[in-house]
Amino acid sequence: MIVLKTAHEVDAMRRAGKITAAARALAGEMVKPGVSTKAIDRAVHDFIVGQGGRPAFLRYNGYPASTCISINDRVIHGIPDSVKIKEGDVVSVDVGVFIDGYNGDCAATYIAGTGSSEVRKLVEVTRQSFFEGIKFARAGCRVSDISHAIQQYAERHGYSVVREYVGHGIGEKMHEDPEVPNYGNPGHGPRLMPGMTIAVEPMVNMGGAAVRVLDDGWTVVTKDGKPSAHYENTVLITAGDPEILTPLDGDGGDAL
Ligand code: MF3
Ligand code: CO
């Protein structure tokens, strides 16, 4: 069942989204050689709690941290640990905040230091694939119009999109209907309506689309060991242009 949000609920989601985006920006600023992913996770945790929120991922299905930090061939759901980030690492940070009954969810990939031109392009194409997708995040379009635009853009640049994990509706629960895949033919799935809130989150692999889960039960990695990038925002469908509820300022995109 797809929940349409009232104006009051949208206000609450704007608040949640702002804090979520600020947490992402904080994490992005910390992505530097020599910093451990655990240190980033702790800083994000303390920031969210200081804002009066709760890290939405912490203890979600038993997940042990406040962020997911996935380096290089890790696609999503990387568990922060004491390993230090190295020069050129491709670092995807995903964060969720629950506050006043509503959730925000967003992610971005940052490069530690300069990185190769290959990984810089992967990060930029992944980010842009989100914006290509949300050109169709409009009332009257259908969910798979977004999916198709993301896939087309990523594949046109020689990359693959991950199939096993998808974007999602979001609101009182972090994961609501509908599912928002990053692949597919246009013209399928639910029709978008004003008041729908969805997390659109392309996961783009430099090599093949195939992924597997490590023995920790969480970390998703590419099967071919090539790098992957992730970009996500919580988006409101309106009568006009979509509104990004996890605003972009400081998300690292400008640094590219
Ligand atoms: N951001 C992820 C998503 O969009 C959620 C992370 S999974 C968790 O589905 F278990 F860590 F919360
Ligand atoms: Co999400």
PDB file of N, CA, C and O in Angstrom, residues 2 130 133-134 136-137 142-151 161-170 175-184 188-190 192 196-203 230-233 235 237:
ATOM      1  N   ILE A   2       0.597   2.152  -0.922  1.00  0.00           N
ATOM      2  CA  ILE A   2       1.366   3.398  -1.004  1.00  0.00           C
ATOM      3  C   ILE A   2       0.688   4.457  -0.144  1.00  0.00           C
ATOM      4  O   ILE A   2      -0.504   4.712  -0.308  1.00  0.00           O
ATOM      5  N   PHE A 130      20.920   9.459 -10.896  1.00  0.00           N
ATOM      6  CA  PHE A 130      19.812   9.827 -10.005  1.00  0.00           C
ATOM      7  C   PHE A 130      19.026  10.986 -10.603  1.00  0.00           C
ATOM      8  O   PHE A 130      17.788  10.964 -10.656  1.00  0.00           O
ATOM      9  N   GLY A 133      17.009   9.980 -13.477  1.00  0.00           N
ATOM     10  CA  GLY A 133      15.829   9.247 -13.000  1.00  0.00           C
ATOM     11  C   GLY A 133      14.726  10.177 -12.538  1.00  0.00           C
ATOM     12  O   GLY A 133      13.549  10.011 -12.909  1.00  0.00           O
ATOM     13  N   ILE A 134      15.101  11.178 -11.727  1.00  0.00           N
ATOM     14  CA  ILE A 134      14.023  11.992 -11.141  1.00  0.00           C
ATOM     15  C   ILE A 134      13.432  12.999 -12.137  1.00  0.00           C
ATOM     16  O   ILE A 134      12.468  13.678 -11.806  1.00  0.00           O
ATOM     17  N   PHE A 136      11.700  11.938 -14.199  1.00  0.00           N
ATOM     18  CA  PHE A 136      10.418  11.243 -14.336  1.00  0.00           C
ATOM     19  C   PHE A 136       9.706  11.075 -12.990  1.00  0.00           C
ATOM     20  O   PHE A 136       8.727  10.352 -12.911  1.00  0.00           O
ATOM     21  N   ALA A 137      10.218  11.727 -11.946  1.00  0.00           N
ATOM     22  CA  ALA A 137       9.568  11.660 -10.630  1.00  0.00           C
ATOM     23  C   ALA A 137       8.476  12.727 -10.594  1.00  0.00           C
ATOM     24  O   ALA A 137       8.551  13.695  -9.824  1.00  0.00           O
ATOM     25  N   ARG A 142       5.116   6.804 -14.355  1.00  0.00           N
ATOM     26  CA  ARG A 142       5.053   5.560 -13.580  1.00  0.00           C
ATOM     27  C   ARG A 142       6.433   5.240 -13.023  1.00  0.00           C
ATOM     28  O   ARG A 142       7.441   5.725 -13.533  1.00  0.00           O
ATOM     29  N   VAL A 143       6.441   4.422 -11.962  1.00  0.00           N
ATOM     30  CA  VAL A 143       7.695   4.164 -11.243  1.00  0.00           C
ATOM     31  C   VAL A 143       8.798   3.714 -12.191  1.00  0.00           C
ATOM     32  O   VAL A 143       9.943   4.171 -12.103  1.00  0.00           O
ATOM     33  N   SER A 144       8.476   2.826 -13.119  1.00  0.00           N
ATOM     34  CA  SER A 144       9.552   2.280 -13.957  1.00  0.00           C
ATOM     35  C   SER A 144      10.073   3.282 -14.980  1.00  0.00           C
ATOM     36  O   SER A 144      11.098   3.029 -15.621  1.00  0.00           O
ATOM     37  N   ASP A 145       9.414   4.424 -15.141  1.00  0.00           N
ATOM     38  CA  ASP A 145       9.989   5.484 -15.982  1.00  0.00           C
ATOM     39  C   ASP A 145      11.278   6.000 -15.341  1.00  0.00           C
ATOM     40  O   ASP A 145      12.260   6.297 -16.033  1.00  0.00           O
ATOM     41  N   ILE A 146      11.252   6.121 -14.002  1.00  0.00           N
ATOM     42  CA  ILE A 146      12.458   6.506 -13.253  1.00  0.00           C
ATOM     43  C   ILE A 146      13.523   5.423 -13.427  1.00  0.00           C
ATOM     44  O   ILE A 146      14.683   5.693 -13.761  1.00  0.00           O
ATOM     45  N   SER A 147      13.110   4.176 -13.201  1.00  0.00           N
ATOM     46  CA  SER A 147      14.025   3.029 -13.273  1.00  0.00           C
ATOM     47  C   SER A 147      14.744   2.986 -14.623  1.00  0.00           C
ATOM     48  O   SER A 147      15.962   2.816 -14.708  1.00  0.00           O
ATOM     49  N   HIS A 148      13.956   3.124 -15.663  1.00  0.00           N
ATOM     50  CA  HIS A 148      14.490   3.020 -17.022  1.00  0.00           C
ATOM     51  C   HIS A 148      15.512   4.117 -17.304  1.00  0.00           C
ATOM     52  O   HIS A 148      16.579   3.855 -17.882  1.00  0.00           O
ATOM     53  N   ALA A 149      15.191   5.331 -16.881  1.00  0.00           N
ATOM     54  CA  ALA A 149      16.101   6.459 -17.141  1.00  0.00           C
ATOM     55  C   ALA A 149      17.442   6.245 -16.428  1.00  0.00           C
ATOM     56  O   ALA A 149      18.510   6.540 -16.981  1.00  0.00           O
ATOM     57  N   ILE A 150      17.393   5.730 -15.214  1.00  0.00           N
ATOM     58  CA  ILE A 150      18.626   5.453 -14.467  1.00  0.00           C
ATOM     59  C   ILE A 150      19.459   4.405 -15.201  1.00  0.00           C
ATOM     60  O   ILE A 150      20.661   4.574 -15.431  1.00  0.00           O
ATOM     61  N   GLN A 151      18.812   3.303 -15.555  1.00  0.00           N
ATOM     62  CA  GLN A 151      19.537   2.219 -16.219  1.00  0.00           C
ATOM     63  C   GLN A 151      20.152   2.682 -17.533  1.00  0.00           C
ATOM     64  O   GLN A 151      21.319   2.410 -17.827  1.00  0.00           O
ATOM     65  N   VAL A 161      23.904  -1.588 -13.548  1.00  0.00           N
ATOM     66  CA  VAL A 161      23.134  -1.278 -12.340  1.00  0.00           C
ATOM     67  C   VAL A 161      22.843  -2.568 -11.575  1.00  0.00           C
ATOM     68  O   VAL A 161      22.601  -3.621 -12.164  1.00  0.00           O
ATOM     69  N   VAL A 162      22.862  -2.453 -10.251  1.00  0.00           N
ATOM     70  CA  VAL A 162      22.583  -3.589  -9.374  1.00  0.00           C
ATOM     71  C   VAL A 162      21.082  -3.864  -9.401  1.00  0.00           C
ATOM     72  O   VAL A 162      20.263  -2.936  -9.366  1.00  0.00           O
ATOM     73  N   ARG A 163      20.716  -5.146  -9.495  1.00  0.00           N
ATOM     74  CA  ARG A 163      19.293  -5.536  -9.592  1.00  0.00           C
ATOM     75  C   ARG A 163      18.703  -5.945  -8.247  1.00  0.00           C
ATOM     76  O   ARG A 163      17.497  -5.829  -8.021  1.00  0.00           O
ATOM     77  N   GLU A 164      19.534  -6.504  -7.374  1.00  0.00           N
ATOM     78  CA  GLU A 164      19.015  -7.167  -6.173  1.00  0.00           C
ATOM     79  C   GLU A 164      18.521  -6.193  -5.109  1.00  0.00           C
ATOM     80  O   GLU A 164      17.800  -6.603  -4.188  1.00  0.00           O
ATOM     81  N   TYR A 165      18.940  -4.940  -5.186  1.00  0.00           N
ATOM     82  CA  TYR A 165      18.549  -3.949  -4.176  1.00  0.00           C
ATOM     83  C   TYR A 165      17.936  -2.767  -4.904  1.00  0.00           C
ATOM     84  O   TYR A 165      18.405  -2.394  -5.989  1.00  0.00           O
ATOM     85  N   VAL A 166      16.896  -2.188  -4.307  1.00  0.00           N
ATOM     86  CA  VAL A 166      16.100  -1.189  -5.020  1.00  0.00           C
ATOM     87  C   VAL A 166      15.789   0.000  -4.116  1.00  0.00           C
ATOM     88  O   VAL A 166      15.902  -0.097  -2.882  1.00  0.00           O
ATOM     89  N   GLY A 167      15.377   1.101  -4.715  1.00  0.00           N
ATOM     90  CA  GLY A 167      14.822   2.211  -3.953  1.00  0.00           C
ATOM     91  C   GLY A 167      13.432   1.854  -3.452  1.00  0.00           C
ATOM     92  O   GLY A 167      12.907   0.777  -3.753  1.00  0.00           O
ATOM     93  N   HIS A 168      12.815   2.783  -2.724  1.00  0.00           N
ATOM     94  CA  HIS A 168      11.632   2.421  -1.959  1.00  0.00           C
ATOM     95  C   HIS A 168      10.830   3.643  -1.538  1.00  0.00           C
ATOM     96  O   HIS A 168      11.399   4.730  -1.375  1.00  0.00           O
ATOM     97  N   GLY A 169       9.547   3.444  -1.298  1.00  0.00           N
ATOM     98  CA  GLY A 169       8.780   4.453  -0.592  1.00  0.00           C
ATOM     99  C   GLY A 169       9.350   4.639   0.801  1.00  0.00           C
ATOM    100  O   GLY A 169      10.037   3.754   1.329  1.00  0.00           O
ATOM    101  N   ILE A 170       9.077   5.800   1.393  1.00  0.00           N
ATOM    102  CA  ILE A 170       9.624   6.093   2.728  1.00  0.00           C
ATOM    103  C   ILE A 170       8.686   7.058   3.438  1.00  0.00           C
ATOM    104  O   ILE A 170       8.047   7.890   2.775  1.00  0.00           O
ATOM    105  N   HIS A 175      11.179   1.732   4.942  1.00  0.00           N
ATOM    106  CA  HIS A 175      10.877   1.049   3.691  1.00  0.00           C
ATOM    107  C   HIS A 175       9.372   0.890   3.553  1.00  0.00           C
ATOM    108  O   HIS A 175       8.747   0.140   4.295  1.00  0.00           O
ATOM    109  N   GLU A 176       8.799   1.627   2.607  1.00  0.00           N
ATOM    110  CA  GLU A 176       7.375   1.522   2.301  1.00  0.00           C
ATOM    111  C   GLU A 176       7.244   1.167   0.820  1.00  0.00           C
ATOM    112  O   GLU A 176       8.223   1.178   0.068  1.00  0.00           O
ATOM    113  N   ASP A 177       6.026   0.896   0.395  1.00  0.00           N
ATOM    114  CA  ASP A 177       5.760   0.736  -1.037  1.00  0.00           C
ATOM    115  C   ASP A 177       5.838   2.109  -1.690  1.00  0.00           C
ATOM    116  O   ASP A 177       5.558   3.116  -1.028  1.00  0.00           O
ATOM    117  N   PRO A 178       6.143   2.220  -2.974  1.00  0.00           N
ATOM    118  CA  PRO A 178       6.479   1.121  -3.879  1.00  0.00           C
ATOM    119  C   PRO A 178       7.983   0.847  -3.891  1.00  0.00           C
ATOM    120  O   PRO A 178       8.770   1.651  -3.412  1.00  0.00           O
ATOM    121  N   GLU A 179       8.363  -0.308  -4.437  1.00  0.00           N
ATOM    122  CA  GLU A 179       9.768  -0.528  -4.768  1.00  0.00           C
ATOM    123  C   GLU A 179      10.132   0.333  -5.972  1.00  0.00           C
ATOM    124  O   GLU A 179       9.313   0.511  -6.880  1.00  0.00           O
ATOM    125  N   VAL A 180      11.350   0.864  -5.968  1.00  0.00           N
ATOM    126  CA  VAL A 180      11.820   1.698  -7.080  1.00  0.00           C
ATOM    127  C   VAL A 180      13.114   1.090  -7.640  1.00  0.00           C
ATOM    128  O   VAL A 180      14.219   1.445  -7.225  1.00  0.00           O
ATOM    129  N   PRO A 181      13.005   0.140  -8.567  1.00  0.00           N
ATOM    130  CA  PRO A 181      14.203  -0.506  -9.130  1.00  0.00           C
ATOM    131  C   PRO A 181      15.022   0.492  -9.944  1.00  0.00           C
ATOM    132  O   PRO A 181      14.520   1.541 -10.361  1.00  0.00           O
ATOM    133  N   ASN A 182      16.274   0.159 -10.156  1.00  0.00           N
ATOM    134  CA  ASN A 182      17.164   0.990 -10.971  1.00  0.00           C
ATOM    135  C   ASN A 182      17.325   0.433 -12.384  1.00  0.00           C
ATOM    136  O   ASN A 182      18.300   0.733 -13.071  1.00  0.00           O
ATOM    137  N   TYR A 183      16.374  -0.384 -12.806  1.00  0.00           N
ATOM    138  CA  TYR A 183      16.412  -0.977 -14.142  1.00  0.00           C
ATOM    139  C   TYR A 183      14.979  -1.276 -14.540  1.00  0.00           C
ATOM    140  O   TYR A 183      14.100  -1.374 -13.675  1.00  0.00           O
ATOM    141  N   GLY A 184      14.744  -1.451 -15.825  1.00  0.00           N
ATOM    142  CA  GLY A 184      13.436  -1.897 -16.292  1.00  0.00           C
ATOM    143  C   GLY A 184      12.941  -1.110 -17.486  1.00  0.00           C
ATOM    144  O   GLY A 184      13.521  -0.104 -17.880  1.00  0.00           O
ATOM    145  N   HIS A 188       5.746   0.931 -16.532  1.00  0.00           N
ATOM    146  CA  HIS A 188       5.258  -0.108 -15.610  1.00  0.00           C
ATOM    147  C   HIS A 188       5.266   0.405 -14.175  1.00  0.00           C
ATOM    148  O   HIS A 188       5.863   1.417 -13.860  1.00  0.00           O
ATOM    149  N   GLY A 189       4.604  -0.365 -13.316  1.00  0.00           N
ATOM    150  CA  GLY A 189       4.596  -0.031 -11.895  1.00  0.00           C
ATOM    151  C   GLY A 189       3.567   1.036 -11.593  1.00  0.00           C
ATOM    152  O   GLY A 189       2.902   1.559 -12.497  1.00  0.00           O
ATOM    153  N   PRO A 190       3.428   1.361 -10.298  1.00  0.00           N
ATOM    154  CA  PRO A 190       2.407   2.330  -9.881  1.00  0.00           C
ATOM    155  C   PRO A 190       2.594   3.694 -10.550  1.00  0.00           C
ATOM    156  O   PRO A 190       3.719   4.088 -10.870  1.00  0.00           O
ATOM    157  N   LEU A 192       2.749   7.655 -10.368  1.00  0.00           N
ATOM    158  CA  LEU A 192       3.195   8.573  -9.319  1.00  0.00           C
ATOM    159  C   LEU A 192       2.128   9.635  -9.073  1.00  0.00           C
ATOM    160  O   LEU A 192       1.500  10.113 -10.015  1.00  0.00           O
ATOM    161  N   MET A 196       3.387  11.395  -2.703  1.00  0.00           N
ATOM    162  CA  MET A 196       4.217  10.193  -2.552  1.00  0.00           C
ATOM    163  C   MET A 196       5.641  10.613  -2.209  1.00  0.00           C
ATOM    164  O   MET A 196       6.157  11.591  -2.760  1.00  0.00           O
ATOM    165  N   THR A 197       6.277   9.875  -1.303  1.00  0.00           N
ATOM    166  CA  THR A 197       7.681  10.133  -0.956  1.00  0.00           C
ATOM    167  C   THR A 197       8.464   8.849  -1.195  1.00  0.00           C
ATOM    168  O   THR A 197       8.116   7.790  -0.663  1.00  0.00           O
ATOM    169  N   ILE A 198       9.505   8.967  -2.020  1.00  0.00           N
ATOM    170  CA  ILE A 198      10.281   7.785  -2.422  1.00  0.00           C
ATOM    171  C   ILE A 198      11.774   8.060  -2.278  1.00  0.00           C
ATOM    172  O   ILE A 198      12.228   9.194  -2.462  1.00  0.00           O
ATOM    173  N   ALA A 199      12.505   7.014  -1.937  1.00  0.00           N
ATOM    174  CA  ALA A 199      13.966   7.084  -1.928  1.00  0.00           C
ATOM    175  C   ALA A 199      14.451   6.475  -3.242  1.00  0.00           C
ATOM    176  O   ALA A 199      14.197   5.299  -3.515  1.00  0.00           O
ATOM    177  N   VAL A 200      15.091   7.309  -4.042  1.00  0.00           N
ATOM    178  CA  VAL A 200      15.627   6.861  -5.343  1.00  0.00           C
ATOM    179  C   VAL A 200      17.126   6.674  -5.149  1.00  0.00           C
ATOM    180  O   VAL A 200      17.815   7.601  -4.696  1.00  0.00           O
ATOM    181  N   GLU A 201      17.632   5.459  -5.420  1.00  0.00           N
ATOM    182  CA  GLU A 201      19.013   5.168  -5.006  1.00  0.00           C
ATOM    183  C   GLU A 201      19.769   4.246  -5.954  1.00  0.00           C
ATOM    184  O   GLU A 201      19.930   3.062  -5.686  1.00  0.00           O
ATOM    185  N   PRO A 202      20.247   4.820  -7.081  1.00  0.00           N
ATOM    186  CA  PRO A 202      21.044   3.990  -7.987  1.00  0.00           C
ATOM    187  C   PRO A 202      22.330   3.469  -7.340  1.00  0.00           C
ATOM    188  O   PRO A 202      23.041   4.212  -6.667  1.00  0.00           O
ATOM    189  N   MET A 203      22.571   2.171  -7.542  1.00  0.00           N
ATOM    190  CA  MET A 203      23.844   1.521  -7.196  1.00  0.00           C
ATOM    191  C   MET A 203      24.461   1.100  -8.518  1.00  0.00           C
ATOM    192  O   MET A 203      23.870   0.290  -9.237  1.00  0.00           O
ATOM    193  N   HIS A 230      27.146   4.700  -5.162  1.00  0.00           N
ATOM    194  CA  HIS A 230      25.758   4.750  -4.700  1.00  0.00           C
ATOM    195  C   HIS A 230      25.384   6.212  -4.519  1.00  0.00           C
ATOM    196  O   HIS A 230      26.193   6.999  -4.015  1.00  0.00           O
ATOM    197  N   TYR A 231      24.166   6.563  -4.897  1.00  0.00           N
ATOM    198  CA  TYR A 231      23.701   7.925  -4.660  1.00  0.00           C
ATOM    199  C   TYR A 231      22.207   7.874  -4.392  1.00  0.00           C
ATOM    200  O   TYR A 231      21.465   7.196  -5.127  1.00  0.00           O
ATOM    201  N   GLU A 232      21.764   8.547  -3.342  1.00  0.00           N
ATOM    202  CA  GLU A 232      20.366   8.424  -2.921  1.00  0.00           C
ATOM    203  C   GLU A 232      19.866   9.719  -2.315  1.00  0.00           C
ATOM    204  O   GLU A 232      20.581  10.369  -1.556  1.00  0.00           O
ATOM    205  N   ASN A 233      18.626  10.061  -2.662  1.00  0.00           N
ATOM    206  CA  ASN A 233      17.905  11.104  -1.935  1.00  0.00           C
ATOM    207  C   ASN A 233      16.468  10.668  -1.715  1.00  0.00           C
ATOM    208  O   ASN A 233      15.923   9.857  -2.473  1.00  0.00           O
ATOM    209  N   VAL A 235      12.756  11.826  -2.021  1.00  0.00           N
ATOM    210  CA  VAL A 235      12.151  12.741  -2.996  1.00  0.00           C
ATOM    211  C   VAL A 235      10.634  12.777  -2.799  1.00  0.00           C
ATOM    212  O   VAL A 235       9.998  11.736  -2.638  1.00  0.00           O
ATOM    213  N   ILE A 237       7.033  13.646  -4.529  1.00  0.00           N
ATOM    214  CA  ILE A 237       6.307  13.901  -5.781  1.00  0.00           C
ATOM    215  C   ILE A 237       5.308  15.032  -5.518  1.00  0.00           C
ATOM    216  O   ILE A 237       4.568  14.985  -4.525  1.00  0.00           O
TER     217      ILE A 237
END
